[in-house]
């Protein structure tokens, strides 16, 4: 949340949000179509893979798995597949970059809109230069931002689905982490650096700590 500056996204990357929405919708729909073509039986895993591909990788899968009432093994398998495929493609991007007809900024947008994790985007975008990397990360953070409305859409959809199936109101686990995510994002966007500032060394420490606990969460998930 602290790394997601809403003000920057809305004022500098607003037009990228439209592409990000398109990416998420396309990824989920296309994944479902492939699954039907291959006659895949685990619809929850399929949806998790579509969400992970379209939004922000393993974090999106972990975030929405409780809403979708996914099995632990589906969550872990989905996160593992997304991490592996995203790593392969981020390396592939850096290899094919000199041979594709895109400017540095266009390449940065393409990387940010299409790759899975922020780390994958950083890996692929950095070789194109600082401006391309900044654009890539801006496009990527827009997709992270869209995890919030997507989660609420999924909550509504699951409640409607369960009510249609059983005839009674279903209890869907509310993703309470989203409240903290939104609060920290608003704090970092509009309070931090405006009302008061935190020394760079402390911010670096906070960044390292959040990366560490996210790593712990991913290992625990695996």
Short mmCIF file of N, CA, C and O in Angstrom, two decimals, residues 66-183:
data_model
loop_
_atom_site.label_atom_id
_atom_site.label_comp_id
_atom_site.label_asym_id
_atom_site.label_seq_id
_atom_site.Cartn_x
_atom_site.Cartn_y
_atom_site.Cartn_z
N UNK A 66 -9.34 -16.52 -0.88
CA UNK A 66 -10.33 -16.67 0.20
C UNK A 66 -11.73 -16.28 -0.27
O UNK A 66 -12.73 -16.87 0.14
N UNK A 67 -11.80 -15.28 -1.16
CA UNK A 67 -13.10 -14.85 -1.70
C UNK A 67 -13.71 -15.97 -2.54
O UNK A 67 -14.91 -16.25 -2.46
N UNK A 68 -12.86 -16.61 -3.34
CA UNK A 68 -13.32 -17.66 -4.25
C UNK A 68 -13.44 -19.02 -3.55
O UNK A 68 -13.81 -20.01 -4.19
N UNK A 69 -13.10 -19.07 -2.26
CA UNK A 69 -13.13 -20.30 -1.48
C UNK A 69 -12.28 -21.40 -2.13
O UNK A 69 -12.67 -22.56 -2.26
N UNK A 70 -11.09 -20.97 -2.56
CA UNK A 70 -10.18 -21.89 -3.24
C UNK A 70 -9.51 -22.83 -2.24
O UNK A 70 -9.28 -22.48 -1.08
N UNK A 71 -9.20 -24.03 -2.70
CA UNK A 71 -8.45 -24.98 -1.89
C UNK A 71 -7.01 -24.47 -1.74
O UNK A 71 -6.48 -23.82 -2.64
N UNK A 72 -6.39 -24.83 -0.61
CA UNK A 72 -5.01 -24.39 -0.36
C UNK A 72 -4.08 -24.82 -1.49
O UNK A 72 -3.19 -24.06 -1.90
N UNK A 73 -4.27 -26.04 -1.99
CA UNK A 73 -3.36 -26.53 -3.03
C UNK A 73 -3.56 -25.77 -4.34
O UNK A 73 -2.59 -25.54 -5.08
N UNK A 74 -4.80 -25.36 -4.63
CA UNK A 74 -5.04 -24.56 -5.82
C UNK A 74 -4.36 -23.21 -5.71
O UNK A 74 -3.80 -22.70 -6.69
N UNK A 75 -4.43 -22.62 -4.53
CA UNK A 75 -3.77 -21.33 -4.30
C UNK A 75 -2.27 -21.44 -4.49
O UNK A 75 -1.64 -20.61 -5.17
N UNK A 76 -1.68 -22.48 -3.91
CA UNK A 76 -0.23 -22.67 -4.00
C UNK A 76 0.20 -23.00 -5.43
O UNK A 76 1.21 -22.47 -5.92
N UNK A 77 -0.55 -23.87 -6.09
CA UNK A 77 -0.23 -24.24 -7.48
C UNK A 77 -0.34 -23.00 -8.39
O UNK A 77 0.55 -22.75 -9.22
N UNK A 78 -1.42 -22.24 -8.22
CA UNK A 78 -1.61 -21.05 -9.02
C UNK A 78 -0.48 -20.04 -8.83
O UNK A 78 0.06 -19.50 -9.81
N UNK A 79 -0.10 -19.79 -7.58
CA UNK A 79 0.98 -18.84 -7.29
C UNK A 79 2.30 -19.33 -7.88
O UNK A 79 3.08 -18.54 -8.44
N UNK A 80 2.55 -20.63 -7.78
CA UNK A 80 3.79 -21.19 -8.32
C UNK A 80 3.87 -21.08 -9.83
O UNK A 80 4.91 -20.70 -10.38
N UNK A 81 2.76 -21.41 -10.50
CA UNK A 81 2.73 -21.34 -11.97
C UNK A 81 2.93 -19.89 -12.44
O UNK A 81 3.72 -19.63 -13.35
N UNK A 82 2.22 -18.98 -11.80
CA UNK A 82 2.32 -17.57 -12.20
C UNK A 82 3.74 -17.04 -12.00
O UNK A 82 4.29 -16.34 -12.85
N UNK A 83 4.35 -17.39 -10.86
CA UNK A 83 5.72 -16.93 -10.58
C UNK A 83 6.70 -17.48 -11.61
O UNK A 83 7.59 -16.76 -12.10
N UNK A 84 6.55 -18.77 -11.94
CA UNK A 84 7.45 -19.40 -12.90
C UNK A 84 7.28 -18.81 -14.30
O UNK A 84 8.26 -18.41 -14.95
N UNK A 85 6.03 -18.74 -14.77
CA UNK A 85 5.77 -18.22 -16.12
C UNK A 85 6.19 -16.76 -16.23
O UNK A 85 6.80 -16.34 -17.22
N UNK A 86 5.89 -15.97 -15.20
CA UNK A 86 6.27 -14.56 -15.21
C UNK A 86 7.78 -14.36 -15.27
O UNK A 86 8.28 -13.47 -15.97
N UNK A 87 8.52 -15.20 -14.55
CA UNK A 87 9.98 -15.12 -14.56
C UNK A 87 10.53 -15.45 -15.95
O UNK A 87 11.41 -14.76 -16.48
N UNK A 88 9.99 -16.50 -16.55
CA UNK A 88 10.43 -16.91 -17.90
C UNK A 88 10.19 -15.79 -18.90
O UNK A 88 11.06 -15.44 -19.70
N UNK A 89 8.99 -15.20 -18.85
CA UNK A 89 8.65 -14.16 -19.82
C UNK A 89 9.41 -12.86 -19.58
O UNK A 89 9.75 -12.15 -20.53
N UNK A 90 9.69 -12.52 -18.33
CA UNK A 90 10.44 -11.29 -18.07
C UNK A 90 11.85 -11.39 -18.62
O UNK A 90 12.40 -10.40 -19.14
N UNK A 91 12.45 -12.57 -18.54
CA UNK A 91 13.77 -12.78 -19.13
C UNK A 91 13.67 -12.76 -20.66
O UNK A 91 14.51 -12.17 -21.35
N UNK A 92 12.61 -13.38 -21.19
CA UNK A 92 12.40 -13.40 -22.64
C UNK A 92 12.24 -11.98 -23.20
O UNK A 92 12.75 -11.67 -24.28
N UNK A 93 11.54 -11.12 -22.45
CA UNK A 93 11.35 -9.73 -22.89
C UNK A 93 12.70 -9.04 -23.11
O UNK A 93 12.89 -8.32 -24.09
N UNK A 94 13.62 -9.22 -22.16
CA UNK A 94 14.92 -8.55 -22.27
C UNK A 94 15.71 -9.07 -23.47
O UNK A 94 16.51 -8.33 -24.06
N UNK A 95 15.49 -10.33 -23.84
CA UNK A 95 16.21 -10.93 -24.97
C UNK A 95 15.66 -10.40 -26.30
O UNK A 95 16.43 -10.08 -27.22
N UNK A 96 14.32 -10.29 -26.40
CA UNK A 96 13.72 -9.90 -27.69
C UNK A 96 13.61 -8.38 -27.85
O UNK A 96 13.30 -7.90 -28.94
N UNK A 97 13.86 -7.62 -26.78
CA UNK A 97 13.68 -6.16 -26.84
C UNK A 97 14.42 -5.50 -28.01
O UNK A 97 13.83 -4.64 -28.70
N UNK A 98 15.69 -5.85 -28.29
CA UNK A 98 16.39 -5.17 -29.40
C UNK A 98 15.80 -5.48 -30.78
O UNK A 98 16.08 -4.77 -31.74
N UNK A 99 14.96 -6.51 -30.87
CA UNK A 99 14.48 -6.95 -32.18
C UNK A 99 13.03 -6.56 -32.47
O UNK A 99 12.51 -6.86 -33.54
N UNK A 100 12.36 -5.90 -31.52
CA UNK A 100 10.96 -5.54 -31.73
C UNK A 100 10.84 -4.05 -32.00
O UNK A 100 11.59 -3.24 -31.44
N UNK A 101 9.91 -3.65 -32.88
CA UNK A 101 9.80 -2.24 -33.30
C UNK A 101 9.06 -1.37 -32.30
O UNK A 101 7.98 -0.84 -32.59
N UNK A 102 9.61 -1.22 -31.11
CA UNK A 102 9.01 -0.38 -30.09
C UNK A 102 10.03 0.60 -29.55
O UNK A 102 11.21 0.26 -29.40
N UNK A 103 9.59 1.83 -29.26
CA UNK A 103 10.47 2.78 -28.58
C UNK A 103 10.65 2.33 -27.13
O UNK A 103 9.94 1.44 -26.65
N UNK A 104 11.58 2.96 -26.43
CA UNK A 104 11.84 2.60 -25.03
C UNK A 104 10.58 2.77 -24.18
O UNK A 104 10.25 1.91 -23.36
N UNK A 105 9.85 3.89 -24.39
CA UNK A 105 8.64 4.14 -23.60
C UNK A 105 7.53 3.16 -23.95
O UNK A 105 6.81 2.68 -23.07
N UNK A 106 7.40 2.84 -25.24
CA UNK A 106 6.40 1.86 -25.65
C UNK A 106 6.71 0.49 -25.06
O UNK A 106 5.81 -0.23 -24.61
N UNK A 107 7.98 0.14 -25.05
CA UNK A 107 8.40 -1.13 -24.47
C UNK A 107 8.10 -1.15 -22.97
O UNK A 107 7.66 -2.16 -22.42
N UNK A 108 8.33 -0.01 -22.30
CA UNK A 108 8.05 0.08 -20.87
C UNK A 108 6.57 -0.11 -20.58
O UNK A 108 6.20 -0.85 -19.66
N UNK A 109 5.72 0.53 -21.38
CA UNK A 109 4.27 0.38 -21.21
C UNK A 109 3.87 -1.07 -21.44
O UNK A 109 3.09 -1.64 -20.66
N UNK A 110 4.39 -1.67 -22.51
CA UNK A 110 4.07 -3.08 -22.83
C UNK A 110 4.46 -4.00 -21.68
O UNK A 110 3.70 -4.88 -21.27
N UNK A 111 5.65 -3.77 -21.11
CA UNK A 111 6.12 -4.60 -19.99
C UNK A 111 5.22 -4.45 -18.78
O UNK A 111 4.83 -5.42 -18.14
N UNK A 112 4.88 -3.19 -18.45
CA UNK A 112 4.06 -2.93 -17.27
C UNK A 112 2.64 -3.42 -17.39
O UNK A 112 2.03 -3.84 -16.40
N UNK A 113 2.10 -3.39 -18.61
CA UNK A 113 0.72 -3.80 -18.82
C UNK A 113 0.59 -5.32 -18.89
O UNK A 113 -0.47 -5.87 -18.58
N UNK A 114 1.66 -6.01 -19.29
CA UNK A 114 1.52 -7.44 -19.60
C UNK A 114 2.19 -8.41 -18.64
O UNK A 114 1.73 -9.55 -18.52
N UNK A 115 3.25 -8.02 -17.95
CA UNK A 115 3.95 -8.97 -17.08
C UNK A 115 3.26 -9.11 -15.73
O UNK A 115 2.50 -8.25 -15.31
N UNK A 116 3.57 -10.20 -15.03
CA UNK A 116 2.80 -10.62 -13.86
C UNK A 116 3.11 -9.81 -12.59
O UNK A 116 2.23 -9.16 -12.04
N UNK A 117 4.33 -9.90 -12.10
CA UNK A 117 4.70 -9.32 -10.81
C UNK A 117 5.44 -8.00 -11.01
O UNK A 117 6.02 -7.76 -12.08
N UNK A 118 5.49 -7.17 -9.96
CA UNK A 118 6.27 -5.94 -10.02
C UNK A 118 7.75 -6.25 -10.25
O UNK A 118 8.43 -5.55 -11.01
N UNK A 119 8.24 -7.31 -9.62
CA UNK A 119 9.64 -7.71 -9.81
C UNK A 119 9.91 -8.09 -11.26
O UNK A 119 10.97 -7.77 -11.82
N UNK A 120 8.96 -8.77 -11.89
CA UNK A 120 9.11 -9.15 -13.30
C UNK A 120 9.16 -7.89 -14.18
O UNK A 120 9.97 -7.81 -15.12
N UNK A 121 8.30 -6.92 -13.88
CA UNK A 121 8.26 -5.67 -14.64
C UNK A 121 9.58 -4.91 -14.47
O UNK A 121 10.12 -4.37 -15.45
N UNK A 122 10.10 -4.87 -13.25
CA UNK A 122 11.36 -4.17 -12.99
C UNK A 122 12.51 -4.84 -13.75
O UNK A 122 13.36 -4.16 -14.33
N UNK A 123 12.52 -6.16 -13.77
CA UNK A 123 13.57 -6.91 -14.46
C UNK A 123 13.53 -6.64 -15.96
O UNK A 123 14.56 -6.40 -16.60
N UNK A 124 12.32 -6.67 -16.54
CA UNK A 124 12.19 -6.48 -17.99
C UNK A 124 12.36 -5.03 -18.40
O UNK A 124 12.91 -4.74 -19.47
N UNK A 125 11.90 -4.10 -17.56
CA UNK A 125 11.92 -2.69 -17.94
C UNK A 125 13.25 -2.01 -17.78
O UNK A 125 13.59 -1.09 -18.54
N UNK A 126 14.06 -2.43 -16.80
CA UNK A 126 15.32 -1.76 -16.50
C UNK A 126 16.29 -1.65 -17.68
O UNK A 126 16.90 -0.60 -17.88
N UNK A 127 16.46 -2.70 -18.51
CA UNK A 127 17.41 -2.59 -19.63
C UNK A 127 17.06 -1.52 -20.65
O UNK A 127 17.92 -1.10 -21.43
N UNK A 128 15.81 -1.08 -20.68
CA UNK A 128 15.38 -0.06 -21.65
C UNK A 128 15.65 1.35 -21.16
O UNK A 128 15.37 2.32 -21.87
N UNK A 129 16.15 1.48 -19.92
CA UNK A 129 16.46 2.80 -19.40
C UNK A 129 15.52 3.24 -18.30
O UNK A 129 14.44 2.67 -18.11
N UNK A 130 15.91 4.30 -17.56
CA UNK A 130 15.11 4.75 -16.40
C UNK A 130 13.72 5.24 -16.76
O UNK A 130 12.77 5.03 -16.01
N UNK A 131 13.56 5.92 -17.91
CA UNK A 131 12.24 6.42 -18.30
C UNK A 131 11.29 5.27 -18.63
O UNK A 131 10.11 5.28 -18.25
N UNK A 132 11.81 4.27 -19.34
CA UNK A 132 11.00 3.10 -19.68
C UNK A 132 10.62 2.34 -18.42
O UNK A 132 9.49 1.86 -18.28
N UNK A 133 11.57 2.23 -17.49
CA UNK A 133 11.30 1.53 -16.23
C UNK A 133 10.23 2.26 -15.43
O UNK A 133 9.32 1.63 -14.88
N UNK A 134 10.32 3.60 -15.37
CA UNK A 134 9.31 4.39 -14.64
C UNK A 134 7.94 4.19 -15.24
O UNK A 134 6.94 4.03 -14.52
N UNK A 135 7.84 4.19 -16.58
CA UNK A 135 6.57 4.00 -17.25
C UNK A 135 6.04 2.59 -17.02
O UNK A 135 4.83 2.38 -16.81
N UNK A 136 6.94 1.60 -17.04
CA UNK A 136 6.56 0.21 -16.81
C UNK A 136 5.97 0.04 -15.40
O UNK A 136 4.93 -0.61 -15.22
N UNK A 137 6.63 0.63 -14.41
CA UNK A 137 6.17 0.49 -13.03
C UNK A 137 4.86 1.24 -12.82
O UNK A 137 4.00 0.79 -12.06
N UNK A 138 4.69 2.37 -13.50
CA UNK A 138 3.44 3.12 -13.40
C UNK A 138 2.27 2.30 -13.95
O UNK A 138 1.20 2.22 -13.33
N UNK A 139 2.51 1.67 -15.11
CA UNK A 139 1.47 0.82 -15.70
C UNK A 139 1.16 -0.37 -14.80
O UNK A 139 0.00 -0.76 -14.64
N UNK A 140 2.20 -0.91 -14.20
CA UNK A 140 2.03 -2.08 -13.34
C UNK A 140 1.27 -1.71 -12.06
O UNK A 140 0.39 -2.46 -11.61
N UNK A 141 1.60 -0.58 -11.46
CA UNK A 141 0.94 -0.17 -10.22
C UNK A 141 -0.54 0.12 -10.46
O UNK A 141 -1.36 -0.02 -9.55
N UNK A 142 -0.88 0.52 -11.69
CA UNK A 142 -2.29 0.69 -12.02
C UNK A 142 -3.04 -0.63 -11.92
O UNK A 142 -4.19 -0.67 -11.45
N UNK A 143 -2.40 -1.72 -12.34
CA UNK A 143 -3.03 -3.04 -12.24
C UNK A 143 -3.14 -3.47 -10.77
O UNK A 143 -4.13 -4.10 -10.38
N UNK A 144 -2.14 -3.13 -9.97
CA UNK A 144 -2.21 -3.43 -8.54
C UNK A 144 -3.38 -2.68 -7.91
O UNK A 144 -4.14 -3.23 -7.11
N UNK A 145 -3.55 -1.41 -8.29
CA UNK A 145 -4.65 -0.59 -7.80
C UNK A 145 -6.01 -1.23 -8.13
O UNK A 145 -6.94 -1.19 -7.33
N UNK A 146 -6.10 -1.84 -9.31
CA UNK A 146 -7.36 -2.44 -9.74
C UNK A 146 -7.70 -3.73 -9.01
O UNK A 146 -8.82 -4.24 -9.15
N UNK A 147 -6.76 -4.24 -8.22
CA UNK A 147 -7.07 -5.41 -7.39
C UNK A 147 -8.18 -5.09 -6.39
O UNK A 147 -8.99 -5.96 -6.05
N UNK A 148 -8.24 -3.84 -5.95
CA UNK A 148 -9.25 -3.44 -4.95
C UNK A 148 -10.67 -3.55 -5.52
O UNK A 148 -11.50 -4.29 -4.98
N UNK A 149 -10.99 -2.85 -6.63
CA UNK A 149 -12.36 -3.01 -7.17
C UNK A 149 -12.65 -4.42 -7.64
O UNK A 149 -13.79 -4.89 -7.51
N UNK A 150 -11.65 -5.12 -8.18
CA UNK A 150 -11.86 -6.49 -8.63
C UNK A 150 -12.27 -7.39 -7.47
O UNK A 150 -13.17 -8.23 -7.61
N UNK A 151 -11.64 -7.21 -6.33
CA UNK A 151 -11.97 -8.03 -5.15
C UNK A 151 -13.41 -7.81 -4.72
O UNK A 151 -14.12 -8.77 -4.39
N UNK A 152 -13.87 -6.57 -4.73
CA UNK A 152 -15.26 -6.29 -4.36
C UNK A 152 -16.24 -6.85 -5.39
O UNK A 152 -17.32 -7.32 -5.04
N UNK A 153 -15.86 -6.81 -6.66
CA UNK A 153 -16.69 -7.42 -7.70
C UNK A 153 -16.80 -8.92 -7.48
O UNK A 153 -17.88 -9.51 -7.60
N UNK A 154 -15.69 -9.55 -7.12
CA UNK A 154 -15.69 -11.00 -6.87
C UNK A 154 -16.54 -11.35 -5.65
O UNK A 154 -17.21 -12.39 -5.64
N UNK A 155 -16.50 -10.51 -4.61
CA UNK A 155 -17.34 -10.74 -3.43
C UNK A 155 -18.81 -10.73 -3.82
O UNK A 155 -19.59 -11.61 -3.44
N UNK A 156 -19.20 -9.72 -4.59
CA UNK A 156 -20.60 -9.62 -5.04
C UNK A 156 -20.98 -10.82 -5.91
O UNK A 156 -22.06 -11.40 -5.74
N UNK A 157 -20.09 -11.19 -6.82
CA UNK A 157 -20.36 -12.30 -7.74
C UNK A 157 -20.50 -13.62 -7.00
O UNK A 157 -21.41 -14.41 -7.28
N UNK A 158 -19.64 -13.86 -6.01
CA UNK A 158 -19.70 -15.10 -5.25
C UNK A 158 -20.97 -15.17 -4.41
O UNK A 158 -21.60 -16.23 -4.29
N UNK A 159 -21.38 -14.04 -3.84
CA UNK A 159 -22.63 -14.02 -3.05
C UNK A 159 -23.82 -14.32 -3.94
O UNK A 159 -24.71 -15.08 -3.57
N UNK A 160 -23.84 -13.71 -5.11
CA UNK A 160 -24.93 -13.93 -6.06
C UNK A 160 -24.93 -15.38 -6.55
O UNK A 160 -26.00 -16.01 -6.65
N UNK A 161 -23.76 -15.92 -6.80
CA UNK A 161 -23.63 -17.30 -7.28
C UNK A 161 -24.12 -18.30 -6.24
O UNK A 161 -24.87 -19.22 -6.54
N UNK A 162 -23.69 -18.10 -4.98
CA UNK A 162 -24.09 -19.00 -3.91
C UNK A 162 -25.59 -18.89 -3.61
O UNK A 162 -26.25 -19.88 -3.32
N UNK A 163 -26.12 -17.67 -3.70
CA UNK A 163 -27.56 -17.47 -3.44
C UNK A 163 -28.40 -18.14 -4.51
O UNK A 163 -29.44 -18.73 -4.24
N UNK A 164 -27.92 -18.06 -5.77
CA UNK A 164 -28.63 -18.71 -6.88
C UNK A 164 -28.61 -20.22 -6.73
O UNK A 164 -29.59 -20.91 -7.01
N UNK A 165 -27.48 -20.73 -6.24
CA UNK A 165 -27.30 -22.18 -6.13
C UNK A 165 -28.08 -22.76 -4.95
O UNK A 165 -28.76 -23.78 -5.07
N UNK A 166 -28.00 -22.10 -3.78
CA UNK A 166 -28.60 -22.65 -2.57
C UNK A 166 -29.90 -21.97 -2.17
O UNK A 166 -30.66 -22.50 -1.35
N UNK A 167 -30.17 -20.80 -2.70
CA UNK A 167 -31.39 -20.09 -2.37
C UNK A 167 -31.29 -19.24 -1.13
O UNK A 167 -32.23 -18.56 -0.74
N UNK A 168 -30.14 -19.25 -0.47
CA UNK A 168 -29.94 -18.45 0.74
C UNK A 168 -28.69 -17.59 0.59
O UNK A 168 -27.81 -17.89 -0.23
N UNK A 169 -28.61 -16.55 1.38
CA UNK A 169 -27.47 -15.63 1.33
C UNK A 169 -26.21 -16.35 1.79
O UNK A 169 -26.15 -16.91 2.88
N UNK A 170 -25.19 -16.34 0.94
CA UNK A 170 -23.94 -17.04 1.27
C UNK A 170 -23.04 -16.13 2.10
O UNK A 170 -23.05 -14.91 1.96
N UNK A 171 -22.25 -16.75 2.95
CA UNK A 171 -21.28 -16.00 3.73
C UNK A 171 -19.93 -16.06 3.03
O UNK A 171 -19.31 -17.11 2.94
N UNK A 172 -19.52 -14.94 2.50
CA UNK A 172 -18.24 -14.86 1.80
C UNK A 172 -17.26 -14.12 2.70
O UNK A 172 -17.58 -13.06 3.24
N UNK A 173 -16.09 -14.68 2.85
CA UNK A 173 -15.08 -14.07 3.72
C UNK A 173 -14.65 -12.73 3.13
O UNK A 173 -14.10 -12.67 2.02
N UNK A 174 -14.91 -11.65 3.85
CA UNK A 174 -14.57 -10.32 3.36
C UNK A 174 -13.06 -10.12 3.39
O UNK A 174 -12.41 -10.46 4.39
N UNK A 175 -12.49 -9.61 2.32
CA UNK A 175 -11.03 -9.41 2.28
C UNK A 175 -10.61 -8.19 3.09
O UNK A 175 -10.36 -7.11 2.54
N UNK A 176 -10.53 -8.36 4.40
CA UNK A 176 -10.25 -7.24 5.30
C UNK A 176 -8.90 -6.58 5.01
O UNK A 176 -8.70 -5.40 5.32
N UNK A 177 -7.97 -7.35 4.44
CA UNK A 177 -6.67 -6.78 4.13
C UNK A 177 -6.80 -5.57 3.20
O UNK A 177 -5.94 -4.67 3.21
N UNK A 178 -7.88 -5.54 2.39
CA UNK A 178 -8.06 -4.44 1.45
C UNK A 178 -8.23 -3.10 2.17
O UNK A 178 -7.80 -2.07 1.67
N UNK A 179 -8.86 -3.16 3.35
CA UNK A 179 -9.05 -1.92 4.11
C UNK A 179 -7.69 -1.36 4.52
O UNK A 179 -7.42 -0.17 4.35
N UNK A 180 -6.84 -2.22 5.05
CA UNK A 180 -5.48 -1.80 5.42
C UNK A 180 -4.69 -1.33 4.21
O UNK A 180 -3.94 -0.34 4.28
N UNK A 181 -4.86 -2.06 3.10
CA UNK A 181 -4.16 -1.71 1.86
C UNK A 181 -4.55 -0.31 1.40
O UNK A 181 -3.68 0.51 1.06
N UNK A 182 -5.86 -0.01 1.42
CA UNK A 182 -6.34 1.30 0.99
C UNK A 182 -5.87 2.40 1.93
O UNK A 182 -5.42 3.47 1.50
N UNK A 183 -5.94 2.14 3.25
CA UNK A 183 -5.51 3.14 4.24
C UNK A 183 -4.04 3.48 4.07
O UNK A 183 -3.65 4.65 4.05
#
